[in-house]
mmCIF file of N, CA and C in Angstrom:
data_model
loop_
_atom_site.group_PDB
_atom_site.id
_atom_site.type_symbol
_atom_site.label_atom_id
_atom_site.label_comp_id
_atom_site.label_asym_id
_atom_site.label_seq_id
_atom_site.Cartn_x
_atom_site.Cartn_y
_atom_site.Cartn_z
ATOM 1 N N GLN H 1 10.891 0.619 -1.045
ATOM 2 C CA GLN H 1 10.350 1.602 -2.010
ATOM 3 C C GLN H 1 9.749 0.434 -3.467
ATOM 4 N N VAL H 2 8.690 2.355 -3.888
ATOM 5 C CA VAL H 2 8.209 1.453 -5.445
ATOM 6 C C VAL H 2 8.045 2.300 -5.874
ATOM 7 N N GLN H 3 8.269 0.967 -7.302
ATOM 8 C CA GLN H 3 9.515 1.391 -8.646
ATOM 9 C C GLN H 3 7.656 1.403 -9.460
ATOM 10 N N LEU H 4 7.444 2.675 -9.730
ATOM 11 C CA LEU H 4 6.038 3.035 -11.283
ATOM 12 C C LEU H 4 6.385 3.670 -12.844
ATOM 13 N N VAL H 5 5.679 2.760 -13.030
ATOM 14 C CA VAL H 5 5.757 3.307 -14.548
ATOM 15 C C VAL H 5 4.349 2.952 -15.054
ATOM 16 N N GLU H 6 3.096 4.128 -15.439
ATOM 17 C CA GLU H 6 2.888 4.308 -16.441
ATOM 18 C C GLU H 6 2.600 4.206 -18.042
ATOM 19 N N SER H 7 1.577 4.074 -18.132
ATOM 20 C CA SER H 7 1.221 4.195 -19.668
ATOM 21 C C SER H 7 -0.055 3.966 -19.910
ATOM 22 N N GLY H 8 -0.329 4.555 -21.097
ATOM 23 C CA GLY H 8 -1.500 4.084 -21.764
ATOM 24 C C GLY H 8 -1.808 5.850 -22.423
ATOM 25 N N GLY H 9 -1.353 6.953 -21.553
ATOM 26 C CA GLY H 9 -1.572 8.449 -22.452
ATOM 27 C C GLY H 9 -1.584 8.809 -24.592
ATOM 28 N N GLY H 10 -2.283 9.511 -24.089
ATOM 29 C CA GLY H 10 -2.466 9.821 -25.857
ATOM 30 C C GLY H 10 -3.192 10.817 -26.029
ATOM 31 N N LEU H 11 -3.185 11.439 -27.790
ATOM 32 C CA LEU H 11 -4.124 12.532 -27.431
ATOM 33 C C LEU H 11 -5.725 11.658 -28.114
ATOM 34 N N VAL H 12 -6.235 13.282 -27.970
ATOM 35 C CA VAL H 12 -8.285 11.204 -28.156
ATOM 36 C C VAL H 12 -8.578 12.876 -27.781
ATOM 37 N N GLN H 13 -10.157 12.837 -28.711
ATOM 38 C CA GLN H 13 -10.790 13.712 -29.112
ATOM 39 C C GLN H 13 -11.986 13.864 -27.460
ATOM 40 N N ALA H 14 -12.667 15.716 -27.236
ATOM 41 C CA ALA H 14 -13.587 15.342 -25.844
ATOM 42 C C ALA H 14 -14.268 15.167 -26.235
ATOM 43 N N GLY H 15 -14.812 14.275 -25.161
ATOM 44 C CA GLY H 15 -16.319 13.271 -26.171
ATOM 45 C C GLY H 15 -15.159 11.474 -25.551
ATOM 46 N N GLY H 16 -14.087 11.440 -26.025
ATOM 47 C CA GLY H 16 -13.904 10.263 -26.157
ATOM 48 C C GLY H 16 -12.965 9.611 -24.625
ATOM 49 N N SER H 17 -11.963 8.222 -24.693
ATOM 50 C CA SER H 17 -11.935 7.404 -23.853
ATOM 51 C C SER H 17 -10.342 7.526 -23.630
ATOM 52 N N LEU H 18 -9.500 7.639 -22.229
ATOM 53 C CA LEU H 18 -8.290 6.405 -22.205
ATOM 54 C C LEU H 18 -8.270 5.711 -21.241
ATOM 55 N N ARG H 19 -7.631 4.338 -21.411
ATOM 56 C CA ARG H 19 -6.619 4.446 -20.085
ATOM 57 C C ARG H 19 -5.257 3.902 -19.610
ATOM 58 N N LEU H 20 -5.625 4.656 -18.533
ATOM 59 C CA LEU H 20 -3.938 4.189 -18.549
ATOM 60 C C LEU H 20 -3.336 3.407 -17.281
ATOM 61 N N SER H 21 -2.549 3.165 -16.693
ATOM 62 C CA SER H 21 -2.276 2.374 -17.093
ATOM 63 C C SER H 21 -0.602 2.150 -15.931
ATOM 64 N N CYS H 22 -0.609 1.827 -14.729
ATOM 65 C CA CYS H 22 0.614 1.969 -14.153
ATOM 66 C C CYS H 22 0.916 0.704 -13.429
ATOM 67 N N ALA H 23 2.401 0.070 -14.130
ATOM 68 C CA ALA H 23 3.034 -1.076 -13.828
ATOM 69 C C ALA H 23 3.679 -1.053 -12.261
ATOM 70 N N ALA H 24 3.385 -1.237 -10.843
ATOM 71 C CA ALA H 24 4.607 -1.789 -9.934
ATOM 72 C C ALA H 24 5.335 -2.756 -9.429
ATOM 73 N N ALA H 25 6.401 -2.364 -9.164
ATOM 74 C CA ALA H 25 7.561 -2.908 -8.671
ATOM 75 C C ALA H 25 8.003 -2.964 -7.790
ATOM 76 N N GLY H 26 8.352 -4.514 -6.638
ATOM 77 C CA GLY H 26 9.412 -3.657 -5.639
ATOM 78 C C GLY H 26 8.562 -4.169 -4.664
ATOM 79 N N ARG H 27 7.875 -3.178 -3.462
ATOM 80 C CA ARG H 27 7.873 -3.981 -2.087
ATOM 81 C C ARG H 27 6.629 -4.171 -1.919
ATOM 82 N N THR H 28 6.089 -5.337 -1.390
ATOM 83 C CA THR H 28 4.960 -5.465 -1.828
ATOM 84 C C THR H 28 3.629 -4.628 -1.531
ATOM 85 N N LEU H 29 2.793 -4.677 -1.983
ATOM 86 C CA LEU H 29 2.026 -3.621 -1.751
ATOM 87 C C LEU H 29 -0.034 -3.422 -0.952
ATOM 88 N N ILE H 30 1.132 -4.478 0.172
ATOM 89 C CA ILE H 30 0.334 -4.468 1.245
ATOM 90 C C ILE H 30 0.183 -3.674 2.345
ATOM 91 N N ASP H 31 -1.095 -3.281 2.539
ATOM 92 C CA ASP H 31 -1.388 -1.786 3.242
ATOM 93 C C ASP H 31 -0.414 -1.049 2.510
ATOM 94 N N VAL H 32 -0.615 -0.532 1.274
ATOM 95 C CA VAL H 32 -0.037 0.596 0.488
ATOM 96 C C VAL H 32 -1.877 0.667 -0.497
ATOM 97 N N ALA H 33 -1.803 2.564 -0.760
ATOM 98 C CA ALA H 33 -2.871 3.655 -0.955
ATOM 99 C C ALA H 33 -1.924 3.752 -2.773
ATOM 100 N N MET H 34 -2.854 3.562 -3.550
ATOM 101 C CA MET H 34 -2.358 4.449 -5.005
ATOM 102 C C MET H 34 -3.082 5.366 -5.258
ATOM 103 N N GLY H 35 -2.252 5.568 -5.980
ATOM 104 C CA GLY H 35 -3.687 6.914 -6.300
ATOM 105 C C GLY H 35 -3.347 7.799 -8.428
ATOM 106 N N TRP H 36 -3.731 8.241 -8.239
ATOM 107 C CA TRP H 36 -3.134 9.463 -9.871
ATOM 108 C C TRP H 36 -3.251 10.682 -9.410
ATOM 109 N N PHE H 37 -2.169 11.687 -10.320
ATOM 110 C CA PHE H 37 -1.817 12.629 -9.661
ATOM 111 C C PHE H 37 -2.142 13.877 -11.307
ATOM 112 N N ARG H 38 -2.440 14.687 -11.596
ATOM 113 C CA ARG H 38 -2.472 15.033 -12.975
ATOM 114 C C ARG H 38 -1.587 16.545 -12.677
ATOM 115 N N GLN H 39 -0.725 17.123 -13.606
ATOM 116 C CA GLN H 39 0.278 17.680 -14.179
ATOM 117 C C GLN H 39 -0.555 19.119 -14.780
ATOM 118 N N ALA H 40 -1.163 20.469 -15.258
ATOM 119 C CA ALA H 40 -1.326 20.549 -15.850
ATOM 120 C C ALA H 40 -0.726 21.689 -16.401
ATOM 121 N N PRO H 41 -0.195 22.089 -18.192
ATOM 122 C CA PRO H 41 0.875 23.541 -18.046
ATOM 123 C C PRO H 41 0.375 25.065 -17.633
ATOM 124 N N GLY H 42 1.426 25.011 -16.374
ATOM 125 C CA GLY H 42 1.074 26.785 -15.226
ATOM 126 C C GLY H 42 0.288 26.006 -14.336
ATOM 127 N N LYS H 43 -0.101 24.606 -14.311
ATOM 128 C CA LYS H 43 0.007 24.501 -12.834
ATOM 129 C C LYS H 43 0.076 23.517 -11.785
ATOM 130 N N GLU H 44 -0.634 23.804 -11.067
ATOM 131 C CA GLU H 44 -0.442 22.597 -9.476
ATOM 132 C C GLU H 44 -0.114 21.504 -9.915
ATOM 133 N N ARG H 45 0.460 19.985 -9.186
ATOM 134 C CA ARG H 45 0.204 18.923 -9.089
ATOM 135 C C ARG H 45 -1.354 18.916 -8.822
ATOM 136 N N GLU H 46 -2.246 17.802 -9.057
ATOM 137 C CA GLU H 46 -3.603 18.038 -7.796
ATOM 138 C C GLU H 46 -4.001 16.170 -8.526
ATOM 139 N N PHE H 47 -4.920 16.317 -7.041
ATOM 140 C CA PHE H 47 -4.963 14.604 -6.992
ATOM 141 C C PHE H 47 -6.091 14.045 -8.361
ATOM 142 N N VAL H 48 -6.712 13.160 -8.670
ATOM 143 C CA VAL H 48 -6.912 12.706 -9.521
ATOM 144 C C VAL H 48 -8.077 12.629 -9.338
ATOM 145 N N ALA H 49 -7.686 11.360 -8.200
ATOM 146 C CA ALA H 49 -7.549 9.421 -7.961
ATOM 147 C C ALA H 49 -7.247 8.782 -7.023
ATOM 148 N N GLY H 50 -7.965 7.816 -5.981
ATOM 149 C CA GLY H 50 -6.829 7.145 -5.353
ATOM 150 C C GLY H 50 -7.687 5.664 -5.275
ATOM 151 N N ILE H 51 -6.949 4.902 -4.905
ATOM 152 C CA ILE H 51 -7.532 3.667 -3.794
ATOM 153 C C ILE H 51 -6.408 2.974 -2.823
ATOM 154 N N SER H 52 -7.238 2.583 -2.199
ATOM 155 C CA SER H 52 -6.912 1.638 -0.850
ATOM 156 C C SER H 52 -6.311 0.796 -1.063
ATOM 157 N N TRP H 53 -6.332 -0.137 -0.193
ATOM 158 C CA TRP H 53 -5.138 -1.331 -0.615
ATOM 159 C C TRP H 53 -6.360 -2.389 -1.388
ATOM 160 N N SER H 54 -6.513 -2.833 -0.897
ATOM 161 C CA SER H 54 -8.082 -3.447 -0.383
ATOM 162 C C SER H 54 -9.132 -3.296 -1.936
ATOM 163 N N GLY H 55 -8.945 -2.377 -2.190
ATOM 164 C CA GLY H 55 -9.803 -2.030 -3.648
ATOM 165 C C GLY H 55 -11.166 -0.656 -2.203
ATOM 166 N N GLU H 56 -11.356 -1.189 -1.473
ATOM 167 C CA GLU H 56 -13.010 -1.068 -1.733
ATOM 168 C C GLU H 56 -12.909 0.073 -1.170
ATOM 169 N N THR H 57 -12.253 1.009 -0.774
ATOM 170 C CA THR H 57 -12.868 2.841 -0.511
ATOM 171 C C THR H 57 -11.566 3.240 -1.897
ATOM 172 N N THR H 58 -12.312 3.872 -2.303
ATOM 173 C CA THR H 58 -12.128 5.431 -3.001
ATOM 174 C C THR H 58 -12.041 6.610 -3.604
ATOM 175 N N GLU H 59 -11.243 7.338 -3.907
ATOM 176 C CA GLU H 59 -11.772 8.757 -4.064
ATOM 177 C C GLU H 59 -11.329 9.746 -5.637
ATOM 178 N N TYR H 60 -11.880 9.725 -5.642
ATOM 179 C CA TYR H 60 -11.953 10.979 -6.395
ATOM 180 C C TYR H 60 -12.001 12.648 -6.240
ATOM 181 N N THR H 61 -11.314 13.260 -6.743
ATOM 182 C CA THR H 61 -11.992 14.362 -6.630
ATOM 183 C C THR H 61 -13.236 15.534 -7.733
ATOM 184 N N ASP H 62 -13.354 16.230 -7.510
ATOM 185 C CA ASP H 62 -15.224 16.527 -8.231
ATOM 186 C C ASP H 62 -15.914 15.967 -9.655
ATOM 187 N N SER H 63 -14.140 17.132 -10.205
ATOM 188 C CA SER H 63 -14.089 16.711 -11.337
ATOM 189 C C SER H 63 -13.863 15.423 -12.535
ATOM 190 N N ALA H 64 -13.354 14.745 -11.705
ATOM 191 C CA ALA H 64 -13.564 13.318 -12.265
ATOM 192 C C ALA H 64 -14.384 12.567 -12.010
ATOM 193 N N LYS H 65 -15.322 13.119 -11.317
ATOM 194 C CA LYS H 65 -16.477 12.043 -10.108
ATOM 195 C C LYS H 65 -17.608 11.540 -11.243
ATOM 196 N N GLY H 66 -17.945 10.190 -11.793
ATOM 197 C CA GLY H 66 -18.581 9.662 -12.459
ATOM 198 C C GLY H 66 -18.186 9.938 -13.965
ATOM 199 N N ARG H 67 -16.784 9.819 -14.365
ATOM 200 C CA ARG H 67 -16.125 10.220 -15.692
ATOM 201 C C ARG H 67 -14.895 9.094 -14.996
ATOM 202 N N PHE H 68 -14.173 8.989 -14.673
ATOM 203 C CA PHE H 68 -12.876 8.206 -14.046
ATOM 204 C C PHE H 68 -13.506 7.235 -13.212
ATOM 205 N N THR H 69 -12.741 6.510 -13.720
ATOM 206 C CA THR H 69 -12.495 4.812 -12.705
ATOM 207 C C THR H 69 -12.277 4.861 -12.432
ATOM 208 N N ILE H 70 -11.266 4.249 -10.873
ATOM 209 C CA ILE H 70 -9.611 4.154 -10.686
ATOM 210 C C ILE H 70 -9.990 1.971 -10.174
ATOM 211 N N SER H 71 -9.010 1.969 -10.680
ATOM 212 C CA SER H 71 -9.114 0.510 -9.874
ATOM 213 C C SER H 71 -7.472 -0.640 -9.883
ATOM 214 N N ARG H 72 -7.483 -1.746 -8.715
ATOM 215 C CA ARG H 72 -5.865 -1.565 -8.682
ATOM 216 C C ARG H 72 -6.198 -3.786 -9.183
ATOM 217 N N ASP H 73 -4.867 -4.055 -9.600
ATOM 218 C CA ASP H 73 -5.110 -5.876 -9.684
ATOM 219 C C ASP H 73 -3.675 -5.532 -8.696
ATOM 220 N N ASN H 74 -3.608 -6.125 -7.358
ATOM 221 C CA ASN H 74 -2.240 -6.689 -6.043
ATOM 222 C C ASN H 74 -1.296 -7.580 -7.225
ATOM 223 N N ALA H 75 -2.145 -8.575 -7.675
ATOM 224 C CA ALA H 75 -1.781 -10.069 -7.379
ATOM 225 C C ALA H 75 -0.483 -9.413 -8.860
ATOM 226 N N LYS H 76 -1.487 -8.662 -9.762
ATOM 227 C CA LYS H 76 -0.451 -8.103 -10.852
ATOM 228 C C LYS H 76 0.842 -6.616 -11.176
ATOM 229 N N LYS H 77 0.197 -6.542 -9.649
ATOM 230 C CA LYS H 77 0.690 -5.236 -9.251
ATOM 231 C C LYS H 77 0.648 -3.445 -10.497
ATOM 232 N N THR H 78 -0.919 -3.554 -10.333
ATOM 233 C CA THR H 78 -1.094 -2.812 -11.946
ATOM 234 C C THR H 78 -2.035 -1.725 -11.181
ATOM 235 N N LEU H 79 -2.230 -0.972 -11.663
ATOM 236 C CA LEU H 79 -3.097 0.014 -11.703
ATOM 237 C C LEU H 79 -3.152 0.835 -12.437
ATOM 238 N N LEU H 80 -4.489 1.209 -12.695
ATOM 239 C CA LEU H 80 -5.434 1.403 -13.794
ATOM 240 C C LEU H 80 -6.647 2.800 -14.119
ATOM 241 N N LEU H 81 -6.651 3.575 -14.948
ATOM 242 C CA LEU H 81 -7.452 4.568 -14.447
ATOM 243 C C LEU H 81 -8.286 4.731 -15.944
ATOM 244 N N GLN H 82 -9.768 5.126 -15.983
ATOM 245 C CA GLN H 82 -10.403 4.830 -17.260
ATOM 246 C C GLN H 82 -10.903 6.085 -17.265
ATOM 247 N N MET H 83 -10.344 6.391 -17.845
ATOM 248 C CA MET H 83 -10.922 7.793 -17.712
ATOM 249 C C MET H 83 -12.172 8.211 -19.320
ATOM 250 N N ASN H 84 -13.729 8.537 -19.110
ATOM 251 C CA ASN H 84 -14.302 8.438 -20.333
ATOM 252 C C ASN H 84 -14.643 9.549 -20.467
ATOM 253 N N SER H 85 -15.386 10.267 -21.307
ATOM 254 C CA SER H 85 -16.208 11.404 -21.205
ATOM 255 C C SER H 85 -14.760 13.020 -21.024
ATOM 256 N N LEU H 86 -14.447 12.498 -21.445
ATOM 257 C CA LEU H 86 -12.798 13.323 -21.586
ATOM 258 C C LEU H 86 -12.930 14.581 -21.844
ATOM 259 N N LYS H 87 -12.206 15.962 -21.603
ATOM 260 C CA LYS H 87 -12.746 17.202 -21.192
ATOM 261 C C LYS H 87 -11.647 17.848 -22.143
ATOM 262 N N PRO H 88 -11.516 19.006 -22.833
ATOM 263 C CA PRO H 88 -9.822 19.283 -22.828
ATOM 264 C C PRO H 88 -9.442 20.120 -21.464
ATOM 265 N N GLU H 89 -10.230 20.574 -21.087
ATOM 266 C CA GLU H 89 -9.680 20.886 -18.911
ATOM 267 C C GLU H 89 -8.610 20.043 -19.121
ATOM 268 N N ASP H 90 -8.857 18.571 -18.847
ATOM 269 C CA ASP H 90 -8.355 17.317 -18.746
ATOM 270 C C ASP H 90 -7.148 16.710 -19.338
ATOM 271 N N THR H 91 -6.721 17.538 -19.744
ATOM 272 C CA THR H 91 -5.422 17.532 -20.333
ATOM 273 C C THR H 91 -4.735 17.848 -19.663
ATOM 274 N N ALA H 92 -2.682 16.471 -19.069
ATOM 275 C CA ALA H 92 -2.366 16.884 -18.793
ATOM 276 C C ALA H 92 -1.986 16.362 -18.486
ATOM 277 N N ILE H 93 -0.017 15.777 -17.748
ATOM 278 C CA ILE H 93 0.924 14.800 -17.321
ATOM 279 C C ILE H 93 0.127 13.812 -15.866
ATOM 280 N N TYR H 94 -0.141 12.334 -16.105
ATOM 281 C CA TYR H 94 -0.623 11.938 -15.167
ATOM 282 C C TYR H 94 0.732 11.023 -14.534
ATOM 283 N N PHE H 95 0.588 11.537 -13.295
ATOM 284 C CA PHE H 95 1.419 10.292 -12.452
ATOM 285 C C PHE H 95 0.729 9.004 -11.603
ATOM 286 N N CYS H 96 1.556 8.428 -11.442
ATOM 287 C CA CYS H 96 0.990 7.148 -10.220
ATOM 288 C C CYS H 96 0.980 7.779 -9.534
ATOM 289 N N ALA H 97 1.344 7.757 -8.123
ATOM 290 C CA ALA H 97 2.120 7.365 -6.887
ATOM 291 C C ALA H 97 1.276 5.836 -5.728
ATOM 292 N N ALA H 98 2.142 6.164 -4.527
ATOM 293 C CA ALA H 98 2.187 5.301 -4.272
ATOM 294 C C ALA H 98 2.545 5.958 -2.012
ATOM 295 N N LYS H 99 1.885 5.193 -1.977
ATOM 296 C CA LYS H 99 1.894 5.518 -0.578
ATOM 297 C C LYS H 99 1.335 4.453 0.661
ATOM 298 N N THR H 100 1.977 4.712 1.665
ATOM 299 C CA THR H 100 1.664 3.569 3.104
ATOM 300 C C THR H 100 0.289 4.050 3.610
ATOM 301 N N GLY H 101 -0.349 3.362 4.111
ATOM 302 C CA GLY H 101 -1.623 3.109 4.920
ATOM 303 C C GLY H 101 -3.024 4.312 3.635
ATOM 304 N N ALA H 102 -3.167 5.044 4.062
ATOM 305 C CA ALA H 102 -5.040 5.621 4.214
ATOM 306 C C ALA H 102 -4.650 6.531 2.820
ATOM 307 N N ILE H 103 -5.529 7.328 2.221
ATOM 308 C CA ILE H 103 -5.530 7.966 0.869
ATOM 309 C C ILE H 103 -5.817 9.256 1.745
ATOM 310 N N VAL H 104 -4.828 10.070 0.876
ATOM 311 C CA VAL H 104 -5.236 11.374 0.902
ATOM 312 C C VAL H 104 -5.095 12.576 0.113
ATOM 313 N N THR H 105 -5.942 13.609 -0.052
ATOM 314 C CA THR H 105 -5.411 14.251 -1.333
ATOM 315 C C THR H 105 -4.005 15.249 -1.672
ATOM 316 N N TRP H 106 -3.264 15.763 -0.847
ATOM 317 C CA TRP H 106 -1.983 16.293 -0.810
ATOM 318 C C TRP H 106 -1.077 15.687 -1.347
ATOM 319 N N ASP H 107 -0.302 15.444 -2.515
ATOM 320 C CA ASP H 107 1.062 15.068 -3.427
ATOM 321 C C ASP H 107 2.186 14.970 -2.013
ATOM 322 N N SER H 108 2.278 16.226 -1.129
ATOM 323 C CA SER H 108 3.543 15.384 -0.176
ATOM 324 C C SER H 108 3.378 14.647 0.570
ATOM 325 N N ALA H 109 2.597 13.766 0.555
ATOM 326 C CA ALA H 109 2.711 12.370 1.514
ATOM 327 C C ALA H 109 2.145 11.491 1.088
ATOM 328 N N TRP H 110 2.803 11.332 -0.561
ATOM 329 C CA TRP H 110 2.930 10.197 -1.336
ATOM 330 C C TRP H 110 4.094 9.896 -1.482
ATOM 331 N N ASN H 111 4.556 8.945 -1.817
ATOM 332 C CA ASN H 111 5.900 8.837 -1.604
ATOM 333 C C ASN H 111 7.002 8.846 -2.530
ATOM 334 N N ASP H 112 6.186 7.661 -3.292
ATOM 335 C CA ASP H 112 6.918 6.964 -4.585
ATOM 336 C C ASP H 112 5.924 7.415 -6.351
ATOM 337 N N TRP H 113 7.266 7.344 -6.942
ATOM 338 C CA TRP H 113 6.095 8.456 -7.785
ATOM 339 C C TRP H 113 6.639 8.078 -9.041
ATOM 340 N N GLY H 114 5.872 7.511 -10.469
ATOM 341 C CA GLY H 114 6.132 7.493 -11.956
ATOM 342 C C GLY H 114 6.634 8.358 -12.265
ATOM 343 N N GLN H 115 7.518 8.126 -13.438
ATOM 344 C CA GLN H 115 7.161 9.284 -14.689
ATOM 345 C C GLN H 115 6.527 10.512 -15.482
ATOM 346 N N GLY H 116 5.332 9.503 -15.378
ATOM 347 C CA GLY H 116 4.205 10.370 -15.703
ATOM 348 C C GLY H 116 4.201 9.748 -16.969
ATOM 349 N N THR H 117 2.165 9.898 -18.171
ATOM 350 C CA THR H 117 2.138 10.065 -19.482
ATOM 351 C C THR H 117 0.880 10.869 -19.299
ATOM 352 N N LEU H 118 1.265 11.423 -20.583
ATOM 353 C CA LEU H 118 0.993 12.472 -21.791
ATOM 354 C C LEU H 118 -0.807 12.441 -21.859
ATOM 355 N N VAL H 119 -1.463 13.369 -21.161
ATOM 356 C CA VAL H 119 -2.656 12.293 -22.048
ATOM 357 C C VAL H 119 -3.120 13.984 -22.703
ATOM 358 N N THR H 120 -3.561 13.678 -23.734
ATOM 359 C CA THR H 120 -4.052 15.928 -24.252
ATOM 360 C C THR H 120 -5.774 15.363 -25.076
ATOM 361 N N VAL H 121 -6.026 15.932 -24.785
ATOM 362 C CA VAL H 121 -7.897 15.964 -25.320
ATOM 363 C C VAL H 121 -8.342 17.432 -25.652
ATOM 364 N N SER H 122 -8.461 17.112 -27.435
ATOM 365 C CA SER H 122 -8.512 18.391 -28.043
ATOM 366 C C SER H 122 -10.099 18.316 -28.452
ATOM 367 N N SER H 123 -10.056 19.599 -28.698
ATOM 368 C CA SER H 123 -11.685 20.140 -29.151
ATOM 369 C C SER H 123 -12.406 19.086 -30.466
#
């Protein structure tokens, strides 16, 4: 089991940037994919970005492409999400997650979850 703690959320104006961090503890991260999901008010939790254990494979939801960058440092057991050109529709609670094996976009396949950090983007 991996323990995950997110940080870095806050209030930002549209067009601004935030960097989310996720600190991991517990099992060794070998062959563990990590990712970010978000849940907006009244909406289902959705996939935002994922990264393979090696860091060589990344996936993004269409709305995040070109604006968000996911990265990881396995030695530091840290996952990052750099979010640029933020839009009001990015407002949500953001969760980091981990799973064994490859990246997938459906949340039921992910095993470990953080408690979330709130991102609010104002116009």
